[in-house]
PDB file of N, CA and C in Angstrom:
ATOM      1  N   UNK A1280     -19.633 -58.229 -49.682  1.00  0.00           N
ATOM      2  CA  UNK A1280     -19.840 -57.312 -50.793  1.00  0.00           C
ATOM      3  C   UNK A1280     -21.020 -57.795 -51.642  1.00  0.00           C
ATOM      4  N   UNK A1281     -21.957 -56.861 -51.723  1.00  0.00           N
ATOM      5  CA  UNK A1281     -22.956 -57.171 -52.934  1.00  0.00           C
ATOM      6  C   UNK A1281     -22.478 -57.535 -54.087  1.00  0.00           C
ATOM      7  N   UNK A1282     -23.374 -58.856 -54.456  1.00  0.00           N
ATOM      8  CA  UNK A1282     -22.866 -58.916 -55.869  1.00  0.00           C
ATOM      9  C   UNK A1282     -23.754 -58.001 -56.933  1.00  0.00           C
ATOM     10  N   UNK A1283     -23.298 -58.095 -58.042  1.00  0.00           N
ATOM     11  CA  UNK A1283     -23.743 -57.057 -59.169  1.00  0.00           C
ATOM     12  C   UNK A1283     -25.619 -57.465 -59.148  1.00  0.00           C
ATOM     13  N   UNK A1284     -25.572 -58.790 -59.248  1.00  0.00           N
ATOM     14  CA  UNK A1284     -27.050 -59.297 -59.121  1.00  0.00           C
ATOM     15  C   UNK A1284     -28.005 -58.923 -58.387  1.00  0.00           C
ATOM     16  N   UNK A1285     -27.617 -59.126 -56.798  1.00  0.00           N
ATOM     17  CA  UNK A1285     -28.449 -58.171 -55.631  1.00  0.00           C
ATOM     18  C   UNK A1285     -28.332 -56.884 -56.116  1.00  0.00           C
ATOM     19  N   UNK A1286     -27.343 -55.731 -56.273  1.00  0.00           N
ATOM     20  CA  UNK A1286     -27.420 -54.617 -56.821  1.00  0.00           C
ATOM     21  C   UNK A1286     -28.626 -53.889 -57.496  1.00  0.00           C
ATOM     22  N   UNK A1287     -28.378 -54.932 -58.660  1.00  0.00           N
ATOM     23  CA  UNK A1287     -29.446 -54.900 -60.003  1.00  0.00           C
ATOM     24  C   UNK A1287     -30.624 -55.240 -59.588  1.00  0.00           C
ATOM     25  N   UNK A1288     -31.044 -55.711 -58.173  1.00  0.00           N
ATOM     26  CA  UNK A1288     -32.416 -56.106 -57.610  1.00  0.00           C
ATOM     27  C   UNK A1288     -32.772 -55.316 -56.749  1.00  0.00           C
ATOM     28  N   UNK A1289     -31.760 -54.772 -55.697  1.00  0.00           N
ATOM     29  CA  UNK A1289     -32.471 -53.076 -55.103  1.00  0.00           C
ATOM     30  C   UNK A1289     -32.325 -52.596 -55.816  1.00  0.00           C
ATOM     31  N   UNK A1290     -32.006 -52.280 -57.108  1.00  0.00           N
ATOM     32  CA  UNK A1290     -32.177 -50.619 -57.871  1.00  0.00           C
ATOM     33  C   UNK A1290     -33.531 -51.512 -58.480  1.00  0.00           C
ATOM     34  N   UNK A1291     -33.833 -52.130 -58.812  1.00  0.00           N
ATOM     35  CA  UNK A1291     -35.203 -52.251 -59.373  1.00  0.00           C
ATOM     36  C   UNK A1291     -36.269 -52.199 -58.688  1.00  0.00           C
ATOM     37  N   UNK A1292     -36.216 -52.636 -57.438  1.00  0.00           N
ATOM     38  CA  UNK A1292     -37.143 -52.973 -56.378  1.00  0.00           C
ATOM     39  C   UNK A1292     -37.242 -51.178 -55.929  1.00  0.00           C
ATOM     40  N   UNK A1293     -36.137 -50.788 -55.783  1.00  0.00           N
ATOM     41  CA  UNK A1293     -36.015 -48.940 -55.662  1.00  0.00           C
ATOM     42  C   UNK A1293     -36.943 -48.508 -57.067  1.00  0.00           C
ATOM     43  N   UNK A1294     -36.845 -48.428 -58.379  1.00  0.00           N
ATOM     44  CA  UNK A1294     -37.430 -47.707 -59.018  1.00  0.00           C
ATOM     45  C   UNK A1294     -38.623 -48.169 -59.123  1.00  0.00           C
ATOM     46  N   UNK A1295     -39.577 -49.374 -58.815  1.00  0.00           N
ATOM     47  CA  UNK A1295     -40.971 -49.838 -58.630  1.00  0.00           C
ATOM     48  C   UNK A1295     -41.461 -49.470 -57.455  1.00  0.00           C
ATOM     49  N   UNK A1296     -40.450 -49.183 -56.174  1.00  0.00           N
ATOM     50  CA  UNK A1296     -41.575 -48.474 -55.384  1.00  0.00           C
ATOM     51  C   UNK A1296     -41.475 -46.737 -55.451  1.00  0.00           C
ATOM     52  N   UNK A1297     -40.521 -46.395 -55.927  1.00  0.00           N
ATOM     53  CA  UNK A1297     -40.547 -44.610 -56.950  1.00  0.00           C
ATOM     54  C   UNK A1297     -41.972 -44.378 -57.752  1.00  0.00           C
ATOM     55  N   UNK A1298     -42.263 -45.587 -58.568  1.00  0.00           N
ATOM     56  CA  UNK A1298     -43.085 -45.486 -59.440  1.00  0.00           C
ATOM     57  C   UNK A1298     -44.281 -45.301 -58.891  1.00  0.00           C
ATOM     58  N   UNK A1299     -44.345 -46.453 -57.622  1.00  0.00           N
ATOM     59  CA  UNK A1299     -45.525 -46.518 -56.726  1.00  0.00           C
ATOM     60  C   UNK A1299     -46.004 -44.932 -56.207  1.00  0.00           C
ATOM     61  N   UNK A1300     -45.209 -44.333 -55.970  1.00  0.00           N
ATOM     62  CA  UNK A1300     -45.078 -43.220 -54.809  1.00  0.00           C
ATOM     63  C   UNK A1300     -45.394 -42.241 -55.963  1.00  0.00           C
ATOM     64  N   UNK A1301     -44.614 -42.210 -57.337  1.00  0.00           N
ATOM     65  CA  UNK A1301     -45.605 -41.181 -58.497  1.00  0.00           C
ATOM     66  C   UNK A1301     -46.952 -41.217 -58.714  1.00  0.00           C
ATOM     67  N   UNK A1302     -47.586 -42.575 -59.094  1.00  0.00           N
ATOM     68  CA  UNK A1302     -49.317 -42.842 -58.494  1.00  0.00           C
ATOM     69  C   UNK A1302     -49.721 -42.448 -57.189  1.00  0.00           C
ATOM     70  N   UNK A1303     -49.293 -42.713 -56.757  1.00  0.00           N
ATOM     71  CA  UNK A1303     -50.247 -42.795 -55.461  1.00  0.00           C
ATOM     72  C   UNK A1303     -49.818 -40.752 -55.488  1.00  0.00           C
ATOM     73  N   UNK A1304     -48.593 -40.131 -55.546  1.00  0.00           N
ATOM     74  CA  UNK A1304     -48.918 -38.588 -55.457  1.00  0.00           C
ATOM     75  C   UNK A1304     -49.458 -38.306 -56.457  1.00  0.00           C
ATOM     76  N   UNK A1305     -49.990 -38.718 -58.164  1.00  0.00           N
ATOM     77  CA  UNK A1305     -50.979 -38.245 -58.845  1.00  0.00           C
ATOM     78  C   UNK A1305     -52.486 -38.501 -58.505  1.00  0.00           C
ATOM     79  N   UNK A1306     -52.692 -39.692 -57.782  1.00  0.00           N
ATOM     80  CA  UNK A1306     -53.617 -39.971 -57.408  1.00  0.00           C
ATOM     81  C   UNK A1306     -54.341 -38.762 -56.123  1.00  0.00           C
ATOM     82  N   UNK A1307     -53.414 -38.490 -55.351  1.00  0.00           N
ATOM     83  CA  UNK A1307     -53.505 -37.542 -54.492  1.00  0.00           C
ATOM     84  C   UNK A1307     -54.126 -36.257 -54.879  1.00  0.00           C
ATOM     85  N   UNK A1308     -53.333 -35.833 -55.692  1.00  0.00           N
ATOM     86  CA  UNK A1308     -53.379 -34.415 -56.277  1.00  0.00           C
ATOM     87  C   UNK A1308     -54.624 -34.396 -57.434  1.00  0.00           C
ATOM     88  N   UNK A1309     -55.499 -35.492 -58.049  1.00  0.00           N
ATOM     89  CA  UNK A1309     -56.415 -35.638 -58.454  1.00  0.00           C
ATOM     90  C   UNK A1309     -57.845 -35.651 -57.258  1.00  0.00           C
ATOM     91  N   UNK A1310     -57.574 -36.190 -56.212  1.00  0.00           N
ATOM     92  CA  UNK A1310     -58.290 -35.744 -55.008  1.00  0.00           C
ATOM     93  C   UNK A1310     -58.527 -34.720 -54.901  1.00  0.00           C
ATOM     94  N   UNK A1311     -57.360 -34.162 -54.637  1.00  0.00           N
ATOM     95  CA  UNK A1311     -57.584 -32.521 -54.272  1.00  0.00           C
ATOM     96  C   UNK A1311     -57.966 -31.492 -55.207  1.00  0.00           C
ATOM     97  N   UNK A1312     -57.638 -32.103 -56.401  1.00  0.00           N
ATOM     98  CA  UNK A1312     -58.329 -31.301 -57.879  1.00  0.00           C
ATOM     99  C   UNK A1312     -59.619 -31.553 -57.649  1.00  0.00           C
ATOM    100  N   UNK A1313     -60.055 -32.606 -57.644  1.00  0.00           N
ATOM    101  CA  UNK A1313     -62.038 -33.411 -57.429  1.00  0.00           C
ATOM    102  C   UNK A1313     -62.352 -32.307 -56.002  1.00  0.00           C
ATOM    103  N   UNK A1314     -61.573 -32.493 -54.674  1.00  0.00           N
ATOM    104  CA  UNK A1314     -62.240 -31.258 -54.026  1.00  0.00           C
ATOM    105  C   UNK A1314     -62.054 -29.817 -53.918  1.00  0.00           C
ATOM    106  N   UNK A1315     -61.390 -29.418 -54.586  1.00  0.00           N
ATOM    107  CA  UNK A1315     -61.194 -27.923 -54.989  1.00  0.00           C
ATOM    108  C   UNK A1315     -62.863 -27.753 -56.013  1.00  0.00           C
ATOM    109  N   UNK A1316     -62.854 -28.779 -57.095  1.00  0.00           N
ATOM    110  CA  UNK A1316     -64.195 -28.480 -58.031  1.00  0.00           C
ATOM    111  C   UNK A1316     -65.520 -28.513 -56.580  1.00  0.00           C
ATOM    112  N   UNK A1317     -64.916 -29.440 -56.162  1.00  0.00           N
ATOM    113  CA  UNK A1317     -66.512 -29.874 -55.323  1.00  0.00           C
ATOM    114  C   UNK A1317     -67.139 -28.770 -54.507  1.00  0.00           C
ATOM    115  N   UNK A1318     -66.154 -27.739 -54.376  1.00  0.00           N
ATOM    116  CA  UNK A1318     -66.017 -26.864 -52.596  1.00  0.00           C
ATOM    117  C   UNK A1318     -66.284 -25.974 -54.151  1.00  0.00           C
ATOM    118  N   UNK A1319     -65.753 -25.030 -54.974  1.00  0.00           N
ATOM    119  CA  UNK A1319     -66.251 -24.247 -56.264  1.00  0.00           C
ATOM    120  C   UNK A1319     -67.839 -24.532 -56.214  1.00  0.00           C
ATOM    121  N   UNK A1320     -68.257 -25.564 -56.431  1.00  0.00           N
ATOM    122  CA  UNK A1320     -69.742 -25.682 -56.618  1.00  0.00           C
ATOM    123  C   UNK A1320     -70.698 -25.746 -55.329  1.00  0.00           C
ATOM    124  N   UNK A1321     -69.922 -26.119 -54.647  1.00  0.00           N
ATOM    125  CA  UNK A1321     -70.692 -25.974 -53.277  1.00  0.00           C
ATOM    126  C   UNK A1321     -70.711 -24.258 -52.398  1.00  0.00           C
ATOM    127  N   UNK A1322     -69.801 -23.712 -53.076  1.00  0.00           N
ATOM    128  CA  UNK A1322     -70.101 -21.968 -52.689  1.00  0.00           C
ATOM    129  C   UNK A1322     -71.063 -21.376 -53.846  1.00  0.00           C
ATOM    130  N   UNK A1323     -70.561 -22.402 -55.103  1.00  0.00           N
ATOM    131  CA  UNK A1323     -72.054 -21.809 -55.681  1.00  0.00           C
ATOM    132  C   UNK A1323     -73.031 -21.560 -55.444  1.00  0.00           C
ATOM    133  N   UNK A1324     -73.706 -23.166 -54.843  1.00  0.00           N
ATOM    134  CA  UNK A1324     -74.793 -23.446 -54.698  1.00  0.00           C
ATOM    135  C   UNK A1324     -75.467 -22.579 -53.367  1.00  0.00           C
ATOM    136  N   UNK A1325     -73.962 -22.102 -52.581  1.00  0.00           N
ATOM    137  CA  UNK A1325     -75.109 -21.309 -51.095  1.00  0.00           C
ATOM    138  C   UNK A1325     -75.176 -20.209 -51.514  1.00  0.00           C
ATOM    139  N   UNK A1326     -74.449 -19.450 -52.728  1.00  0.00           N
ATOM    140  CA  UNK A1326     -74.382 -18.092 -53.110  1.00  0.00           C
ATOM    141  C   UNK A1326     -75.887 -17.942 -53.623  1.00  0.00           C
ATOM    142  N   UNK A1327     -76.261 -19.137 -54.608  1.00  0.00           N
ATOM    143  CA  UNK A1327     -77.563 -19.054 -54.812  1.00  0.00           C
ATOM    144  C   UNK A1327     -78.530 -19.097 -54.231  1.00  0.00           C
ATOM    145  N   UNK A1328     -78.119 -20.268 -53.348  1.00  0.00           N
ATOM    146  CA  UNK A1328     -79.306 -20.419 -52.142  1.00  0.00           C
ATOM    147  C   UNK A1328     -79.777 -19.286 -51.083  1.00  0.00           C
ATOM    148  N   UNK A1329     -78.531 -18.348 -50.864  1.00  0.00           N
ATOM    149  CA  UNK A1329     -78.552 -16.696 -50.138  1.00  0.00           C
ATOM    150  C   UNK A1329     -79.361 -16.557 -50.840  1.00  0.00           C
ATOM    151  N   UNK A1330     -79.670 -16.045 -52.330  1.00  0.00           N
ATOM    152  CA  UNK A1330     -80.051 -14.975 -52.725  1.00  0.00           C
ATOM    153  C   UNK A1330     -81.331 -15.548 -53.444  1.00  0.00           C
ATOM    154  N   UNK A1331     -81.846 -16.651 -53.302  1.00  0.00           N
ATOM    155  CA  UNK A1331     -82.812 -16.919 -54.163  1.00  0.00           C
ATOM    156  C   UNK A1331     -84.110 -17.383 -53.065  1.00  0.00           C
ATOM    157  N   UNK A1332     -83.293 -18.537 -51.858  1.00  0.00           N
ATOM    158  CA  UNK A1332     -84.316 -19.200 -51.289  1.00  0.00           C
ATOM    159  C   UNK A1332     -84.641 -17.925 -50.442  1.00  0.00           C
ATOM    160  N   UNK A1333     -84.384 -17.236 -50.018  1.00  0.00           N
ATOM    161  CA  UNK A1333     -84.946 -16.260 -48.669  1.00  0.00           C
ATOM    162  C   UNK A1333     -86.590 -15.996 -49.095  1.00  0.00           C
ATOM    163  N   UNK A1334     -86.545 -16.065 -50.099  1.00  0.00           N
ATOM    164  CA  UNK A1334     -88.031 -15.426 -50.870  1.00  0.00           C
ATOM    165  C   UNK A1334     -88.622 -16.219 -51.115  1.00  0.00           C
ATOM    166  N   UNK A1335     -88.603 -17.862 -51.080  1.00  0.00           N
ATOM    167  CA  UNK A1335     -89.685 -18.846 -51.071  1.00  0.00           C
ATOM    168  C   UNK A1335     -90.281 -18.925 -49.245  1.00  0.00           C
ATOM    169  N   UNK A1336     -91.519 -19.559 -50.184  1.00  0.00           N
ATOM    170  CA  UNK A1336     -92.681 -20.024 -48.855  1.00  0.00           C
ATOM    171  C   UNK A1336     -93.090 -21.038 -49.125  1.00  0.00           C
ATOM    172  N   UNK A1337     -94.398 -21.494 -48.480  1.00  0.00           N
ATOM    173  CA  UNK A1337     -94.931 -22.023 -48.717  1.00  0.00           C
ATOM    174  C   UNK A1337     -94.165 -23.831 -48.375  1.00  0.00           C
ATOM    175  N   UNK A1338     -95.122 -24.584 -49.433  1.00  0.00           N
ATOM    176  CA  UNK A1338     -94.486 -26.162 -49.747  1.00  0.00           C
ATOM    177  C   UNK A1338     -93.196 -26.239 -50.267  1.00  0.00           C
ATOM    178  N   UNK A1339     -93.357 -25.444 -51.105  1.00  0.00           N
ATOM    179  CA  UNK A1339     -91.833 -25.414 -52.246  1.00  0.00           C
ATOM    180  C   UNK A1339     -90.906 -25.177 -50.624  1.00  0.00           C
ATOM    181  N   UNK A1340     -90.744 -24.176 -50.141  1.00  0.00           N
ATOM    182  CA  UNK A1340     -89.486 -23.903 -49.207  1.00  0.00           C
ATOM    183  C   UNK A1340     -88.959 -24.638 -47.864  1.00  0.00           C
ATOM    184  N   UNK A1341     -90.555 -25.701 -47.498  1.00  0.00           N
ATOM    185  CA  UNK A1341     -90.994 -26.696 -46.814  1.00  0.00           C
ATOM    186  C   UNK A1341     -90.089 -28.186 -47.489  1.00  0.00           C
ATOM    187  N   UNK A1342     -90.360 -28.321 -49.110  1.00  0.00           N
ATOM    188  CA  UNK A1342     -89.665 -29.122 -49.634  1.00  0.00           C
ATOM    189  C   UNK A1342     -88.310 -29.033 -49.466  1.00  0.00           C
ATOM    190  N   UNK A1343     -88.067 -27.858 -50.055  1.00  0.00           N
ATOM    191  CA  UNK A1343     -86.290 -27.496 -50.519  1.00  0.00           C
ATOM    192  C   UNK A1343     -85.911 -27.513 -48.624  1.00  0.00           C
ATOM    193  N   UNK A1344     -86.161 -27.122 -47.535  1.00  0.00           N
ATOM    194  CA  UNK A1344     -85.426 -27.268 -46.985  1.00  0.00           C
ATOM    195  C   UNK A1344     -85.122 -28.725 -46.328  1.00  0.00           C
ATOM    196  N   UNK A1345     -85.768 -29.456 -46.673  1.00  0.00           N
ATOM    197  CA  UNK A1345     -85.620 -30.925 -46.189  1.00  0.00           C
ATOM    198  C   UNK A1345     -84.103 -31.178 -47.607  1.00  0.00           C
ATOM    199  N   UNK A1346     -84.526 -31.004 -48.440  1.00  0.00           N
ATOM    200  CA  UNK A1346     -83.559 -31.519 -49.514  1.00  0.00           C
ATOM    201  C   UNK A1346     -82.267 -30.612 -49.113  1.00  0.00           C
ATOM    202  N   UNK A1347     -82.321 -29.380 -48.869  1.00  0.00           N
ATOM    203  CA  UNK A1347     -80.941 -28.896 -48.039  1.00  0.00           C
ATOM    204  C   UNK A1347     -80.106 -29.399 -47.258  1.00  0.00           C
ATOM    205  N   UNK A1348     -81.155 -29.595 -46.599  1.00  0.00           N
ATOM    206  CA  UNK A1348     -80.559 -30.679 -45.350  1.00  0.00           C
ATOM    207  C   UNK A1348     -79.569 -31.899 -45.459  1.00  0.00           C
ATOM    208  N   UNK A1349     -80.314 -33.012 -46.328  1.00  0.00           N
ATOM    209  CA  UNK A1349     -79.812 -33.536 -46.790  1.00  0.00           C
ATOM    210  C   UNK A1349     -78.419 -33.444 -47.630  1.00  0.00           C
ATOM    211  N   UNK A1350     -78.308 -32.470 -48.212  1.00  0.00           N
ATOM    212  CA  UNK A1350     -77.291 -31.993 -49.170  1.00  0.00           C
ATOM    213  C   UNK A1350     -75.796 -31.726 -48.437  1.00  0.00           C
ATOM    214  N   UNK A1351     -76.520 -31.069 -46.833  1.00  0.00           N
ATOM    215  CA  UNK A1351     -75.565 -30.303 -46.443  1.00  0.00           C
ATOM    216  C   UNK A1351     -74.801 -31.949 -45.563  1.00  0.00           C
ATOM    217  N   UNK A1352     -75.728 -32.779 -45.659  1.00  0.00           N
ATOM    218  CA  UNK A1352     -75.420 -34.121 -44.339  1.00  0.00           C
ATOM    219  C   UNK A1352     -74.194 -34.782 -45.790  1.00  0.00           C
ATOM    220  N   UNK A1353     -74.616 -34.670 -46.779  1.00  0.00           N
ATOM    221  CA  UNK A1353     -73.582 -35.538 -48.293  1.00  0.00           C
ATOM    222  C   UNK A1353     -72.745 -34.546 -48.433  1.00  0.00           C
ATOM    223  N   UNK A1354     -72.739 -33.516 -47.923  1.00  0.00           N
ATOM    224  CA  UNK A1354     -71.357 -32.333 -48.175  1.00  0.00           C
ATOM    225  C   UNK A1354     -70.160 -33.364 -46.856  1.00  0.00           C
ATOM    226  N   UNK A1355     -70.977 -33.366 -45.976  1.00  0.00           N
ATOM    227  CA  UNK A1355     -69.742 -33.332 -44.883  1.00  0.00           C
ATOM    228  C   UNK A1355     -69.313 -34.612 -44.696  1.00  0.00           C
ATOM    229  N   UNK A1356     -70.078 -35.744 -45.717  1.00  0.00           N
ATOM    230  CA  UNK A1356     -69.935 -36.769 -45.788  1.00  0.00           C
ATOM    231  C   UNK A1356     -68.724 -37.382 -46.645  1.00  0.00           C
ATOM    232  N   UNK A1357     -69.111 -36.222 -47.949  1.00  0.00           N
ATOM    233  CA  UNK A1357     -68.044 -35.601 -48.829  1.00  0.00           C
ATOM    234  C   UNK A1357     -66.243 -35.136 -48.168  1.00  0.00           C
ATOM    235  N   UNK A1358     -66.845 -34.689 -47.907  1.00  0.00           N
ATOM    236  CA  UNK A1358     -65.180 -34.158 -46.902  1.00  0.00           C
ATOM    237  C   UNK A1358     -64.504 -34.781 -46.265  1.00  0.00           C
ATOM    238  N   UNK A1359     -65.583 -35.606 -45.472  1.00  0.00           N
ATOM    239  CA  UNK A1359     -64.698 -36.447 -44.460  1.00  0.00           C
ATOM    240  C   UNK A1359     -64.107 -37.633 -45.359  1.00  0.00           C
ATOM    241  N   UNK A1360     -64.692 -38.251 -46.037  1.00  0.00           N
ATOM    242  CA  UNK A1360     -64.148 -39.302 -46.927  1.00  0.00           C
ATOM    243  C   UNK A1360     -63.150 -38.780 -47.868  1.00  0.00           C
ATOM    244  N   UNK A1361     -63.060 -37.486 -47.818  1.00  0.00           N
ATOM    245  CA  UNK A1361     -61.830 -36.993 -48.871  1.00  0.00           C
ATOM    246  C   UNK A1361     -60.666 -36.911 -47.755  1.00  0.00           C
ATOM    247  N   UNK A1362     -61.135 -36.392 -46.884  1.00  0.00           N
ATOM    248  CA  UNK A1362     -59.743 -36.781 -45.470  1.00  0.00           C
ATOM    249  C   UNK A1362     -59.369 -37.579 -45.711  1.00  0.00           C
ATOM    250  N   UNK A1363     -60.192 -38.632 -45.091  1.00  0.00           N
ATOM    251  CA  UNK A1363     -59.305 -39.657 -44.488  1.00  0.00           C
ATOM    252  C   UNK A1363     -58.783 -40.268 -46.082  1.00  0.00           C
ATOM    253  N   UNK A1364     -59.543 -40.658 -47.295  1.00  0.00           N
ATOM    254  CA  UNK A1364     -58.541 -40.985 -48.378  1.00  0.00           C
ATOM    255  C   UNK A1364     -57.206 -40.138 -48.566  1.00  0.00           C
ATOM    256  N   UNK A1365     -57.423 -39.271 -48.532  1.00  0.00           N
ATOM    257  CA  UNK A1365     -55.857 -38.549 -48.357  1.00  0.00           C
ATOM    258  C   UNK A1365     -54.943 -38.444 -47.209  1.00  0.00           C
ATOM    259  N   UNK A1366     -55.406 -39.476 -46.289  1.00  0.00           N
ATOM    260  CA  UNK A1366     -54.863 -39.203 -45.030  1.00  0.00           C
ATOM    261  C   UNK A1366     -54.062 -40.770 -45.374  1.00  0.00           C
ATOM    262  N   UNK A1367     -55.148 -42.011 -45.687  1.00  0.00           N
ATOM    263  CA  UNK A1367     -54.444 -42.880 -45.978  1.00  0.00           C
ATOM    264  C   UNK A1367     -52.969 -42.991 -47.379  1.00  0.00           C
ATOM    265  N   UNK A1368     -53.612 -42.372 -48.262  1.00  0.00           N
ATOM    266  CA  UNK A1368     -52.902 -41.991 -49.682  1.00  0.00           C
ATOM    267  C   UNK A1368     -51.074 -41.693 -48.845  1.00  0.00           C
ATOM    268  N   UNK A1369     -51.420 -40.414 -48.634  1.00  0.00           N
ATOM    269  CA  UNK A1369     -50.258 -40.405 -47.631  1.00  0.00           C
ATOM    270  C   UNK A1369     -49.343 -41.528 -46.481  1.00  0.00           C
ATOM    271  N   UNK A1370     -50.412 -42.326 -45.461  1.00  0.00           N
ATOM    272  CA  UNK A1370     -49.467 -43.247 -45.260  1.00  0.00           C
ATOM    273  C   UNK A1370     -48.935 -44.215 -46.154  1.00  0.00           C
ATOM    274  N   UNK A1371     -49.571 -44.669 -47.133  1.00  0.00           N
ATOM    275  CA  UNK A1371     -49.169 -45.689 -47.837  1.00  0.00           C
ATOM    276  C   UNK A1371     -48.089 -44.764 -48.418  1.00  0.00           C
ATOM    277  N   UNK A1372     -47.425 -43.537 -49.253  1.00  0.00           N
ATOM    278  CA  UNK A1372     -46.423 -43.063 -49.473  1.00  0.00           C
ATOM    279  C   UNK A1372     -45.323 -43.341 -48.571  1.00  0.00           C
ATOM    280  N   UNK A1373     -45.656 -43.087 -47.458  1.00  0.00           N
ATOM    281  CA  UNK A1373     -44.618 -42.947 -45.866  1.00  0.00           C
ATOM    282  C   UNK A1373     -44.162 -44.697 -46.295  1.00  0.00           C
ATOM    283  N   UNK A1374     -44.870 -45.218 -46.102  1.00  0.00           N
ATOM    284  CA  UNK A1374     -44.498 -46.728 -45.955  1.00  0.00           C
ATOM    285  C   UNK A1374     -43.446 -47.216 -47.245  1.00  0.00           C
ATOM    286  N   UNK A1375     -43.956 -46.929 -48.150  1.00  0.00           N
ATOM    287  CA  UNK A1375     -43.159 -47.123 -49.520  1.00  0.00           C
ATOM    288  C   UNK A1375     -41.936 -46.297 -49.512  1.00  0.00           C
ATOM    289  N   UNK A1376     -41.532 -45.086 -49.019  1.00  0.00           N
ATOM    290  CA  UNK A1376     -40.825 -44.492 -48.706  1.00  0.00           C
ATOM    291  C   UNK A1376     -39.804 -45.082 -47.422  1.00  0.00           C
ATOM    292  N   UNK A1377     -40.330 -45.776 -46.271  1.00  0.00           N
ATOM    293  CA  UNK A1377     -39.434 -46.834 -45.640  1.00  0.00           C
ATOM    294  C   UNK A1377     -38.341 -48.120 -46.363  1.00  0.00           C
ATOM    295  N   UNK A1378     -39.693 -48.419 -46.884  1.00  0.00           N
ATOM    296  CA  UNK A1378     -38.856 -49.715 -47.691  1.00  0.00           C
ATOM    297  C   UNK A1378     -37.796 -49.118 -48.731  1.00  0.00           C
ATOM    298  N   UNK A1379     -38.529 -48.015 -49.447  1.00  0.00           N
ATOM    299  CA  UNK A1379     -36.807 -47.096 -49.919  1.00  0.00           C
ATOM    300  C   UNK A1379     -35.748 -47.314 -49.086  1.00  0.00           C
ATOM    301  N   UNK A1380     -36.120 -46.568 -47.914  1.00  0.00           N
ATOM    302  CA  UNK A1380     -34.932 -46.651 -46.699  1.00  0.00           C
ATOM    303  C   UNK A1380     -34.266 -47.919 -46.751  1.00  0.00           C
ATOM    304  N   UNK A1381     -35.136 -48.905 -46.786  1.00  0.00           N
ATOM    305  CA  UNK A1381     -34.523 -49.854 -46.165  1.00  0.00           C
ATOM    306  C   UNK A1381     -33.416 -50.852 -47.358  1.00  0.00           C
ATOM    307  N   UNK A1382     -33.495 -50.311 -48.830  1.00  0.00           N
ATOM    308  CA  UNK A1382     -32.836 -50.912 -49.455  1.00  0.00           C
ATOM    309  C   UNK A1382     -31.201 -50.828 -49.546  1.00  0.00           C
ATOM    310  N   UNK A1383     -31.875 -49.111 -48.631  1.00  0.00           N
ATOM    311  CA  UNK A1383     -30.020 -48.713 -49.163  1.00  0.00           C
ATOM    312  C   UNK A1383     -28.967 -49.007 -47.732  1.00  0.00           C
TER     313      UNK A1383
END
């Protein structure tokens, strides 16, 4: 039989990794707030780019499309690093969520 002592040490060890698992899902959901804004400004920016670049020439459109380029290589660079942080975010939940398991 557990004594009251061990008891009093999984329920604590239980509500510090609870706590863990509230960060790490605010942390999450602040991700996905940061790419919801990011993907908002990034339809901006092609809504503008439709309707503005079609009508440059010259150097200027010579310039801007090199800098497009670029933009579009830090978009997907963007994304993928928001994956996989939320891909990890998530296992580390799963895991903290074991050791739950495993107290009771």
């Amino acid at each position: 039989m557990e004594s009251l002592l061990e008891s009093a040490e999984k329920e604590l060890r239980r509500w510090a990794y609870e706590m863990m698992i509230d960060c790490l899902q605010s942390y999450q959901g602040q991700v996905k707030e940061a790419m919801e804004e990011f993907q908002h400004g990034a339809r901006s920016f092609y809504r503008a780019n439709d309707e503005y670049v079609p009508h440059w020439q010259g150097e200027a459109r010579e310039a801007y499309e090199w800098v497009y380029g670029d933009l579009r290589q830090i978009e997907t660079r963007i994304y993928t690093t928001a994956d996989e942080l939320l891909h990890e975010i998530s296992r580390e939940i799963a895991q903290i969520r074991r050791k739950i398991e495993e107290l009771q």
